[in-house]
CSV table of C-alpha atoms and ligand atoms in Angstrom, one decimal:
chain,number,residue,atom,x,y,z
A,1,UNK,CA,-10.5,-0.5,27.0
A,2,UNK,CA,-7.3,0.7,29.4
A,3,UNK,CA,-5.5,3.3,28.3
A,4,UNK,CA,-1.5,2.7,28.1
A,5,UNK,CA,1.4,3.9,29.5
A,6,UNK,CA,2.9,6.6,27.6
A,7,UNK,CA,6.5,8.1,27.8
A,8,UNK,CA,4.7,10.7,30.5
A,9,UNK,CA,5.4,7.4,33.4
A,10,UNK,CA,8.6,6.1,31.8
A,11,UNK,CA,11.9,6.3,33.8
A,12,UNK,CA,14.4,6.4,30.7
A,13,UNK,CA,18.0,8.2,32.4
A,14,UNK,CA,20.7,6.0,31.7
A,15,UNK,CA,18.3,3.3,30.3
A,16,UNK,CA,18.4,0.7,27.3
A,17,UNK,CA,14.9,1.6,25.6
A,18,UNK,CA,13.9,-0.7,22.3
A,19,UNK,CA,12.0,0.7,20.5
A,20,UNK,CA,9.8,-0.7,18.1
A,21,UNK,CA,9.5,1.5,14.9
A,22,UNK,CA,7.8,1.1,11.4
A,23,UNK,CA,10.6,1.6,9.2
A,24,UNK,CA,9.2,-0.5,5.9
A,25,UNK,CA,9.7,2.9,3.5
A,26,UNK,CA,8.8,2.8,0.0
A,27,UNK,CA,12.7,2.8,-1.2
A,28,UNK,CA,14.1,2.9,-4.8
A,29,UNK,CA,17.5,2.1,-5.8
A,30,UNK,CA,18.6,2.4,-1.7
A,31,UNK,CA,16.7,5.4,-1.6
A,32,UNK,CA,13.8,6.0,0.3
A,33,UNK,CA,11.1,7.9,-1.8
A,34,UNK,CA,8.7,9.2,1.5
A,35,UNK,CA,9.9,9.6,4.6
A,36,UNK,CA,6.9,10.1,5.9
A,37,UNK,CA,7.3,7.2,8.3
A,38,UNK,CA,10.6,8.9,9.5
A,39,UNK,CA,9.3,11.6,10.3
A,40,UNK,CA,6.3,10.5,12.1
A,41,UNK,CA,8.7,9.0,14.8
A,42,UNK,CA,10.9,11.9,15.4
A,43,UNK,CA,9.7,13.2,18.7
A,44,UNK,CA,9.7,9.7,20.2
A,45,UNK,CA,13.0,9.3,19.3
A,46,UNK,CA,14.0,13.0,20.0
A,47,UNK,CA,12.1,12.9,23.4
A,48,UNK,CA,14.0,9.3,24.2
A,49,UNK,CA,17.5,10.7,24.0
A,50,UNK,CA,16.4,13.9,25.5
A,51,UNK,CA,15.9,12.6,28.5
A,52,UNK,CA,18.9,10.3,28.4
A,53,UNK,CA,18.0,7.0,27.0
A,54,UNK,CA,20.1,5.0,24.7
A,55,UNK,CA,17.8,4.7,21.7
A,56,UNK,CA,17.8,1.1,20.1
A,57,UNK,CA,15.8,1.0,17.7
A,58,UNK,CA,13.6,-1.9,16.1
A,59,UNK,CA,12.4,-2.6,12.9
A,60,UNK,CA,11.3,-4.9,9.5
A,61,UNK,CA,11.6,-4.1,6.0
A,62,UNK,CA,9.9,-6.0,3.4
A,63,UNK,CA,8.7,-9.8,3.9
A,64,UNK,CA,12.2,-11.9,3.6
A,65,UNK,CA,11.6,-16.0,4.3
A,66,UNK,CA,15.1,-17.4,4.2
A,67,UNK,CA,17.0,-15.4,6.5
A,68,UNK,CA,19.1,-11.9,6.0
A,69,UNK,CA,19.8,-10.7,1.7
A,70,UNK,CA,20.9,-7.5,1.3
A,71,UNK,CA,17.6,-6.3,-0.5
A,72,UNK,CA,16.1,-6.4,2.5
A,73,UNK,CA,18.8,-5.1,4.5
A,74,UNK,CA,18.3,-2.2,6.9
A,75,UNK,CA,21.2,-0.2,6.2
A,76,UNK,CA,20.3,2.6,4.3
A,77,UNK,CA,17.8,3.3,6.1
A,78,UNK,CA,20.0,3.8,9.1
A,79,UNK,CA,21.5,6.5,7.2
A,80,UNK,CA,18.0,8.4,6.5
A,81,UNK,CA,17.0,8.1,9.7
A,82,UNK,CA,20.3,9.5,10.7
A,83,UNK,CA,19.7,12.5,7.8
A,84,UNK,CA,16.1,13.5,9.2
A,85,UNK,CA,17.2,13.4,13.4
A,86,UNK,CA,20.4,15.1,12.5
A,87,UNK,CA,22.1,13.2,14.8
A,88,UNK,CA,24.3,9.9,14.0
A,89,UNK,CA,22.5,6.7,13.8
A,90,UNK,CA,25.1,3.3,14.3
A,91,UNK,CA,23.6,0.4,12.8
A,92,UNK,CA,24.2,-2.9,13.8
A,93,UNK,CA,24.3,-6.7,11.3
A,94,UNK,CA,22.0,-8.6,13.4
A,95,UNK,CA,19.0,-7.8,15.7
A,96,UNK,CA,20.1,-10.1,18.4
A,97,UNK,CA,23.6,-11.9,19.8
A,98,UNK,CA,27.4,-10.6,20.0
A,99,UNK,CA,26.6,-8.2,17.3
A,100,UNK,CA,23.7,-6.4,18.5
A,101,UNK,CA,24.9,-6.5,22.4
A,102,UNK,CA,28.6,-5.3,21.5
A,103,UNK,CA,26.3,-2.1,19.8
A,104,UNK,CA,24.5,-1.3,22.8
A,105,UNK,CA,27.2,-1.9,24.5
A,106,UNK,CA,29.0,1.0,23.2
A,107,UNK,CA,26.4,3.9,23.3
A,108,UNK,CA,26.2,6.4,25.6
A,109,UNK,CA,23.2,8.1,27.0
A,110,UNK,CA,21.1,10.0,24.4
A,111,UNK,CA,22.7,7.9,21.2
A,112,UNK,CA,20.9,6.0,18.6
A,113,UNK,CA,21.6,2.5,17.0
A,114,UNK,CA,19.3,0.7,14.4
A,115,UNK,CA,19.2,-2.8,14.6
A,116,UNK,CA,19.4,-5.6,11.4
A,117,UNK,CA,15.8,-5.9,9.7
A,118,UNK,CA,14.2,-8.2,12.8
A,119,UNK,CA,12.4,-10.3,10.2
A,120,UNK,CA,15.7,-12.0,9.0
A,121,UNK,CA,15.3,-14.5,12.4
A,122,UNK,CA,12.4,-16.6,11.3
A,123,UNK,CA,11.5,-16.1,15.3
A,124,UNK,CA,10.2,-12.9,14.4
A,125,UNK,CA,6.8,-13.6,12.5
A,126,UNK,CA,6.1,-17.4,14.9
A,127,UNK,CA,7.0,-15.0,17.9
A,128,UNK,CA,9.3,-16.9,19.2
A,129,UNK,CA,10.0,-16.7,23.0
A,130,UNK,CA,13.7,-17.3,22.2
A,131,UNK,CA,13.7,-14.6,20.3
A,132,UNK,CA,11.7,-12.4,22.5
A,133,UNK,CA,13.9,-13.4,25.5
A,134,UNK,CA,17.6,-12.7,22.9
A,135,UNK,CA,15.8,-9.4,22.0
A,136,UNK,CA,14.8,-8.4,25.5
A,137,UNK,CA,18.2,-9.1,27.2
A,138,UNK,CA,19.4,-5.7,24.8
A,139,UNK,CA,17.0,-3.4,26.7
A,140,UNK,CA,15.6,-2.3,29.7
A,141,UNK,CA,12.2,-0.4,28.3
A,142,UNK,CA,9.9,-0.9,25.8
A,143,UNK,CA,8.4,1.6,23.4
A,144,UNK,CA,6.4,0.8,20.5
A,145,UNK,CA,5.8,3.6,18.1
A,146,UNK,CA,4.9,1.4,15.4
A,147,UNK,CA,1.0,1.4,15.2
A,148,UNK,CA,1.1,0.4,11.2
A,149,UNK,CA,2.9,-2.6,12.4
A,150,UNK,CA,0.7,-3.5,15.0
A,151,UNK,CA,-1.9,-5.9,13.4
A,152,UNK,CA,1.3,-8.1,13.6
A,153,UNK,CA,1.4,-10.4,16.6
A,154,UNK,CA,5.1,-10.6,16.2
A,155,UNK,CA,8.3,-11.2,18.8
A,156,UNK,CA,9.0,-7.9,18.1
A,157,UNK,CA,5.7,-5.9,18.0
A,158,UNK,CA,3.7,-8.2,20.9
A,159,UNK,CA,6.2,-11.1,22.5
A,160,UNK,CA,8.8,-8.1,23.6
A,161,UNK,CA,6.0,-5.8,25.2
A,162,UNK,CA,5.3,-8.6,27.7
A,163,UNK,CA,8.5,-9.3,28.3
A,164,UNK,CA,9.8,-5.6,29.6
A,165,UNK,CA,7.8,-2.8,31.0
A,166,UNK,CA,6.2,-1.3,27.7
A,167,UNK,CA,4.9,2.4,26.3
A,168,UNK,CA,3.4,4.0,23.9
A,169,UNK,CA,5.9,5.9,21.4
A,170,UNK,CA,4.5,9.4,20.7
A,171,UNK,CA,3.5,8.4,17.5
A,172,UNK,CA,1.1,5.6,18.1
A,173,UNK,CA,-0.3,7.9,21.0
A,174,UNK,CA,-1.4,10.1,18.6
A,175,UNK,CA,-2.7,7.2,16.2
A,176,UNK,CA,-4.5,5.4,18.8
A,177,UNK,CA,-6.1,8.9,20.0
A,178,UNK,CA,-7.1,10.1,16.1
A,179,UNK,CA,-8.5,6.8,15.5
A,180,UNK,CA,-10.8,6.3,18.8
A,181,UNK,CA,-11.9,10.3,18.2
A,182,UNK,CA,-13.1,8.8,14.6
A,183,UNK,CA,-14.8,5.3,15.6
A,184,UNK,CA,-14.6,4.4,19.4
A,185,UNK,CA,-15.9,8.0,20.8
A,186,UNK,CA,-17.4,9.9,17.8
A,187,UNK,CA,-19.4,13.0,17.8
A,188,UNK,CA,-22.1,11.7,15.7
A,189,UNK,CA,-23.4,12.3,12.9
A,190,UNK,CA,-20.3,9.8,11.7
A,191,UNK,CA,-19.9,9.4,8.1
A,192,UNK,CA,-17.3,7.1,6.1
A,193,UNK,CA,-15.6,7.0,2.7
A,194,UNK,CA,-14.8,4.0,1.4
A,195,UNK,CA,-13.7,3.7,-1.9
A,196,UNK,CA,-10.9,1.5,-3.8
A,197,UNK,CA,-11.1,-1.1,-6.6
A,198,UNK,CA,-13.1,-4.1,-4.5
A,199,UNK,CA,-15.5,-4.8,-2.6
A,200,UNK,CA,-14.0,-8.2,-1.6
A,201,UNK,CA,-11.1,-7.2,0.1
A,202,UNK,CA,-13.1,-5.0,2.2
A,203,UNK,CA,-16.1,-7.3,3.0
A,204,UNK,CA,-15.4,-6.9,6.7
A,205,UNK,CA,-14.9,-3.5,7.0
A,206,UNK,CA,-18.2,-2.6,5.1
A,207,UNK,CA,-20.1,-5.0,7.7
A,208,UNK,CA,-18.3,-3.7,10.6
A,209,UNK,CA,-18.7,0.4,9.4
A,210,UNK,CA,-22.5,-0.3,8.8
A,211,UNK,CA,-22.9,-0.8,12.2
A,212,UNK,CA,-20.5,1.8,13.7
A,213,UNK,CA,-21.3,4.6,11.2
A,214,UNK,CA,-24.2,6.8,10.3
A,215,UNK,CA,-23.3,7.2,6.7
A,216,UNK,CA,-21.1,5.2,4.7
A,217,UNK,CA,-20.6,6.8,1.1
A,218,UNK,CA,-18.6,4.1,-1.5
A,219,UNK,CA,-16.9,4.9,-4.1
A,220,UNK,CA,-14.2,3.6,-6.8
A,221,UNK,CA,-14.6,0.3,-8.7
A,222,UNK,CA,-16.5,-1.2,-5.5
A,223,UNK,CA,-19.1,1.4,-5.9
A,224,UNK,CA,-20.0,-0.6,-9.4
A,225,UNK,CA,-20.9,-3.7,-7.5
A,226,UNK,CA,-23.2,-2.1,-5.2
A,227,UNK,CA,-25.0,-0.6,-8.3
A,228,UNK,CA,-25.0,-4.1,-10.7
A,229,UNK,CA,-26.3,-5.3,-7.2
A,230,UNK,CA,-29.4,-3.1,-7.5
A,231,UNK,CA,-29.8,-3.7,-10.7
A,232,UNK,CA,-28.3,-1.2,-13.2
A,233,UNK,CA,-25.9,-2.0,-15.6
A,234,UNK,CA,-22.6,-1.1,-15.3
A,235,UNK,CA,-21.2,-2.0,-19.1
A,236,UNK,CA,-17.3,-3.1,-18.8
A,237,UNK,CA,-16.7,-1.2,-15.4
A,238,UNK,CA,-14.6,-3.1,-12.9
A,239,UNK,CA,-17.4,-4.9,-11.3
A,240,UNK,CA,-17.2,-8.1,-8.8
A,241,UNK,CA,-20.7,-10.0,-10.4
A,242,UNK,CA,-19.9,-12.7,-7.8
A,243,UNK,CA,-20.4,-11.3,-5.2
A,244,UNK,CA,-24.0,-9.3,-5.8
A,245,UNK,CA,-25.6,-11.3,-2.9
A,246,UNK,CA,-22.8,-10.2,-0.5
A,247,UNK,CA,-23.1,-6.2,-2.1
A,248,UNK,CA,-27.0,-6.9,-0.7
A,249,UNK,CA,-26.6,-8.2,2.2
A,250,UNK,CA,-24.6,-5.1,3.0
A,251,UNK,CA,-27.2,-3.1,1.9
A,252,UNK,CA,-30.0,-5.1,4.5
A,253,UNK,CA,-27.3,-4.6,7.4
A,254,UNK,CA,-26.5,-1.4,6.3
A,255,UNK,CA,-30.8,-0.9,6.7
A,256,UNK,CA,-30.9,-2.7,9.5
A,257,UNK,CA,-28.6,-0.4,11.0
A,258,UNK,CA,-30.4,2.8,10.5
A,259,UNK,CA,-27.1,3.5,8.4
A,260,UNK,CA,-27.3,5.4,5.1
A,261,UNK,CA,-25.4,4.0,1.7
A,262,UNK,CA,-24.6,6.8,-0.2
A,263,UNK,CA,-23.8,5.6,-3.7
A,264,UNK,CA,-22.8,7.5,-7.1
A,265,UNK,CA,-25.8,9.0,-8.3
A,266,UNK,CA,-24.0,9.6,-11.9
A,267,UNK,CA,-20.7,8.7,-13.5
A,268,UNK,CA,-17.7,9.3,-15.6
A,269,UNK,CA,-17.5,6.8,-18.4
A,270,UNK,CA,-15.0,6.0,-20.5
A,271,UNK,CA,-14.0,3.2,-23.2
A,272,UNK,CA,-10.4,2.7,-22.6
A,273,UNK,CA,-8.5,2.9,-19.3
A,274,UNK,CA,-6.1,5.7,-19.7
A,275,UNK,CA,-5.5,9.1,-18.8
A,276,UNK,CA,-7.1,11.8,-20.9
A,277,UNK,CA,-9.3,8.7,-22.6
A,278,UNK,CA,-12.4,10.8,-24.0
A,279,UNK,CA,-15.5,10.8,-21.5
A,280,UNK,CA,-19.1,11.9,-20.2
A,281,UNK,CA,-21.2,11.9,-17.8
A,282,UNK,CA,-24.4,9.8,-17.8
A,283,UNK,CA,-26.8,9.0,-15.2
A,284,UNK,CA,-26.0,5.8,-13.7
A,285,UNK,CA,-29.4,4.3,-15.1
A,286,UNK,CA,-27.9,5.0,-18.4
A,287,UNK,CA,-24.2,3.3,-18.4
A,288,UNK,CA,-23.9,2.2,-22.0
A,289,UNK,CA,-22.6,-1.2,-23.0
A,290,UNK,CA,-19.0,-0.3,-23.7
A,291,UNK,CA,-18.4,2.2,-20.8
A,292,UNK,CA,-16.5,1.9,-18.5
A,293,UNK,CA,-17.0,3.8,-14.8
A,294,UNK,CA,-14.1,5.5,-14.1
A,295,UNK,CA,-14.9,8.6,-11.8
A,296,UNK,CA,-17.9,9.6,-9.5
A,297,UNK,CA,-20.4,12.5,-11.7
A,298,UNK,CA,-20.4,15.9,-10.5
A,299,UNK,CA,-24.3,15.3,-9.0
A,300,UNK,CA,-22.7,12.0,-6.9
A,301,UNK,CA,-19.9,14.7,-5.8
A,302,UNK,CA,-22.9,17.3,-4.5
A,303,UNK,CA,-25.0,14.7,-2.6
A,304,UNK,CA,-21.5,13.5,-0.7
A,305,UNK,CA,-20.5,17.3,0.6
A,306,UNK,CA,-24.1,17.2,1.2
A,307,UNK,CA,-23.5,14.3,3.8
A,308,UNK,CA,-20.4,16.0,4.7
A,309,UNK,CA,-21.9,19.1,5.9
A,310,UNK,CA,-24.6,17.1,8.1
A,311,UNK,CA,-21.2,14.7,9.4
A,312,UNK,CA,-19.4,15.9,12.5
A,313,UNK,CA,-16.8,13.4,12.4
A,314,UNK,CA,-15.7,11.4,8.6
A,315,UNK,CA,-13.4,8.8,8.5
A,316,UNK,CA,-12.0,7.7,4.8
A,317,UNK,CA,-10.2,4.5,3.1
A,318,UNK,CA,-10.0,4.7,-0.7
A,319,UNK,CA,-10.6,6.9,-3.8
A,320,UNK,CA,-13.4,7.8,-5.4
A,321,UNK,CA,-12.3,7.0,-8.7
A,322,UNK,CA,-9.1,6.0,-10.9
A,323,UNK,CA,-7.1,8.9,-9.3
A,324,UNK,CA,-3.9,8.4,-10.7
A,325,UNK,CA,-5.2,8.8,-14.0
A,326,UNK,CA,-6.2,12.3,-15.1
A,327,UNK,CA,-9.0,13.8,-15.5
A,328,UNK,CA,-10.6,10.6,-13.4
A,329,UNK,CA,-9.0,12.2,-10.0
A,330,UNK,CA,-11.8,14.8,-10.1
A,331,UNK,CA,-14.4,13.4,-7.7
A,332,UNK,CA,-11.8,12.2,-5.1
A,333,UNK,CA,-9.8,15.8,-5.7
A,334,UNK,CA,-12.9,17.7,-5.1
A,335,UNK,CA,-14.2,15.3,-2.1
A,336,UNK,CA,-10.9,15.5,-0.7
A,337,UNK,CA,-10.6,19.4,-0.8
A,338,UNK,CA,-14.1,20.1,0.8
A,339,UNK,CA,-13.4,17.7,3.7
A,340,UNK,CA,-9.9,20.0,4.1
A,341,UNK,CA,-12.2,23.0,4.3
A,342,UNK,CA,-14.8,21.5,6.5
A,343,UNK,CA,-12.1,20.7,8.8
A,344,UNK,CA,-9.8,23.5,8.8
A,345,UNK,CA,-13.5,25.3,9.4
A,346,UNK,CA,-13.6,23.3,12.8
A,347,UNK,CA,-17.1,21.7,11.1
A,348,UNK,CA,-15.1,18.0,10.8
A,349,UNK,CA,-12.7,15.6,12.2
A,350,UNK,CA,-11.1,14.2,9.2
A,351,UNK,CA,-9.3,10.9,9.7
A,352,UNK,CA,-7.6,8.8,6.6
A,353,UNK,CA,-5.7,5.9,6.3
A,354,UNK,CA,-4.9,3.0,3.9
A,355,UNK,CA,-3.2,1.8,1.6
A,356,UNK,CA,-3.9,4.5,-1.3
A,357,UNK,CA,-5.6,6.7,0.6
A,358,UNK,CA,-2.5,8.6,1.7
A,359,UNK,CA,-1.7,9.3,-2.1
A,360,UNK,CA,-4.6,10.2,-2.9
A,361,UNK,CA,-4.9,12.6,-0.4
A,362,UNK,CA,-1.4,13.8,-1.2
A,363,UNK,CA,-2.0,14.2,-4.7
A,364,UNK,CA,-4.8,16.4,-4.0
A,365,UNK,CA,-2.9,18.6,-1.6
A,366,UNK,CA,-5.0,18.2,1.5
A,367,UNK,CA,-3.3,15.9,3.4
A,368,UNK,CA,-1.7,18.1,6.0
A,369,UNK,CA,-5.3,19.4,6.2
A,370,UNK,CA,-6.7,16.8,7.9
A,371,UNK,CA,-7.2,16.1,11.4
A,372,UNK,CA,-4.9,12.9,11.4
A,373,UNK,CA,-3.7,11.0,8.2
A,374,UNK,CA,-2.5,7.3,9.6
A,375,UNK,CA,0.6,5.9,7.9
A,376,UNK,CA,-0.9,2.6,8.3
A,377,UNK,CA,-2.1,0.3,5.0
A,378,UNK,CA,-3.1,-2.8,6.8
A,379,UNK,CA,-3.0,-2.2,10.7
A,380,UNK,CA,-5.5,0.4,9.0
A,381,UNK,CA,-7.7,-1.1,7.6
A,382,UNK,CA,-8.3,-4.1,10.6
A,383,UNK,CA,-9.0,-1.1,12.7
A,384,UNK,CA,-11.4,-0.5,10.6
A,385,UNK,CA,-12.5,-4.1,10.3
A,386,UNK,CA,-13.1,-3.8,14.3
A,387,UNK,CA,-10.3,-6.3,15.0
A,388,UNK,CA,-8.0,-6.3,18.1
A,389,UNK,CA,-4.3,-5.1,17.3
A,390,UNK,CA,-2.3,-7.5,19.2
A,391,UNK,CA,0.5,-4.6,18.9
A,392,UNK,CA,-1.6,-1.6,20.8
A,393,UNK,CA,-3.2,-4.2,23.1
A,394,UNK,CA,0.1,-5.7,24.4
A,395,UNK,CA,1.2,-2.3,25.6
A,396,UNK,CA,-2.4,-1.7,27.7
A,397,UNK,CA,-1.7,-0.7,31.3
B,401,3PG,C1,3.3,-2.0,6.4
B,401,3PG,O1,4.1,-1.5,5.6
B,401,3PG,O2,2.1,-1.9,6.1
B,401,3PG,C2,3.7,-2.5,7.7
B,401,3PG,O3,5.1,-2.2,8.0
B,401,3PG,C3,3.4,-4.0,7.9
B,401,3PG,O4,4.1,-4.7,6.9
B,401,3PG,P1,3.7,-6.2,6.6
B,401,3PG,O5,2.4,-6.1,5.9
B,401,3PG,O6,4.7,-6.8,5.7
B,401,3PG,O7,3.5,-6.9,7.9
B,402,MG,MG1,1.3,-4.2,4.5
């Protein structure tokens, strides 16, 4: 695997840089509720004008199929952006053409313009050389600091890193770095968390961990499957009965692989799915007919900081239980806060990413506590699936 060229090589005085951001924010009534995302590529962006580029940035928002709407429109987040560099952002109606060149045309050295949501050309997705070439002729350099973006093969995230001499943004330097320290190059023992409702959207990632990892501990409603697949019953717990063969075949691999499964060793059940619903803790030989699994038992809790505590390096996807209802955060709370210490310790390289993951994590507190918390969801998790990201390997030296 080559390493790529980072901002450290790049020549930017006086030059048109695109840069490919991730700028899909969770927004509400044309206001972004985390800028996380924001401010993940503020030094790229700082660093870029620093040193004298004009910064052009790139971006999608949502997943429009008939050309521009307003829902989808970039423009206020040109004016969050704007609000976390504290520095003017100009925004532009259309990622390509009159409009977009007659922007460039008019910054100076060290200014910042957004360009139009790049998914409103239908170019963008099919990566469209003619889009690639009406997107290149804006620029001069390449960055992409869009790493949750990346499992995209799109004009704008692959096509455009061929086309002009491409970099790594700060940002997915760091991501690309964190995420090799956790998987690629691990100081073993290596142990994962993966938790979250299913096991079948996460088929692949289980196979491709039980051969990369030393222990993988599951949790959340996928955790029920594994158990129903050896046997125990799991009353009305969110369970996938379909796919019991798969949850053993895991298991063999997992064997196979001199990797250990660490599953819930007891549970909290529950008859209704709500916060606050009354609940115990039983063994999980004893899961009564009406309960429902809604958070990993104290005892299941113990034996994972157990695993912990041998682990050097964890990486984590998912909760442990229903964590955004009270008291069923618990195991994922107390999980999440022993990994924190562990790492701020300098026992363990913490890595999280993934769709829910992040919130979890934030709603325990912890997740400026761990070594690197990706803003990826999907990029993320196909990382974790040991696929190729068309977006980091495009930008390869
Ligand atoms: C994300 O928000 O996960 C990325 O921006 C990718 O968005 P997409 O799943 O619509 O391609
Ligand atoms: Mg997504």
């Amino acid at each position: 695997m080559s390493a790529f060229r980072t901002l450290d090589s790049a020549d930017l005085k006086g030059k048109r840089v695109l840069v490919r951001v991730d700028l899909n924010l969770p927004m509400d009534g044309g206001k972004v509720t985390d800028a996380t995302r924001i401010e993940r590529i503020l030094p790229t962006l700082n660093e870029i004008s620093q040193k004298g580029g004009k910064v052009i940035l790139l971006a999608h928002f949502g997943r429009p199929k008939n050309g521009p709407d307003e829902a989808n429109s970039l423009r206020p987040v040109a004016a969050a952006v704007a609000q976390h560099l504290g520095k003017p952002v100009a925004f532009a109606t259309d990622c390509i053409g009159p409009v977009a060149a007659e922007a460039v045309n008019k910054l100076k050295d060290g200014e910042f313009l957004l360009l139009e949501n790049t998914r409103f050309h239908k170019g963008e997705e099919k990566n469209d050389p003619s889009l690639i070439d009406a997107m290149a002729a804006l620029g001069d350099i390449y960055v992409n600091d869009a790493f949750s973006a990346a499992h995209r093969a799109h004009a704008s995230t692959e096509g455009l890193a061929k086309k002009l001499p491409a970099y790594a943004g700060r940002t997915m330097q760091a991501e690309v770095e964190a995420l090799s320290k956790a998987l690629e190059i691990p100081v073993r023992p290596v142990a994962a968390v993966v938790g979250g409702a299913k096991v079948s959207t996460k088929l692949e990632l289980l196979g491709n961990l039980t051969k990369k990892v030393d222990f993988l501990i599951i949790g959340g409603g996928m955790a029920n499957t594994f158990l129903a697949a050896q046997g125990k019953k799991v009353g009305k717990s969110l369970c996938e009965h379909d796919l019991l063969d798969t949850a053993r075949e895991i298991l063999k691999t997992a064997a196979e692989n001199k990797c250990r499964i660490v599953l819930p060793v007891d549970a909290v059940v529950a008859q209704e799915f709500r916060a606050h619903a009354p609940s115990h803790v039983v063994g999980v030989d004893h899961v009564g007919d009406a309960d429902m699994i809604l958070d990993a038992g104290p005892k299941s809790v113990a034996e994972v900081e157990k695993v912990l505590g041998e682990a050097k390096t964890l990486v984590w996807n998912g909760p442990f239980g229903a964590f955004e209802l009270e008291p069923f955060d618990a195991a994922t709370n107390a999980v999440a806060k022993f990994a924190a210490r562990l790492t701020g310790e300098g026992k363990l390289l913490t890595v999280a990413g993934g769709g829910d993951t992040v919130a979890a994590l934030n709603h325990a507190g912890v997740a400026d506590k761990f070594t690197y918390v990706s803003t990826a969801g999907g990029a993320f998790l196909e990382w974790l699936e040991g696929k190729v990201l068309p977006g980091v390997e495009a930008i390869r030296a």
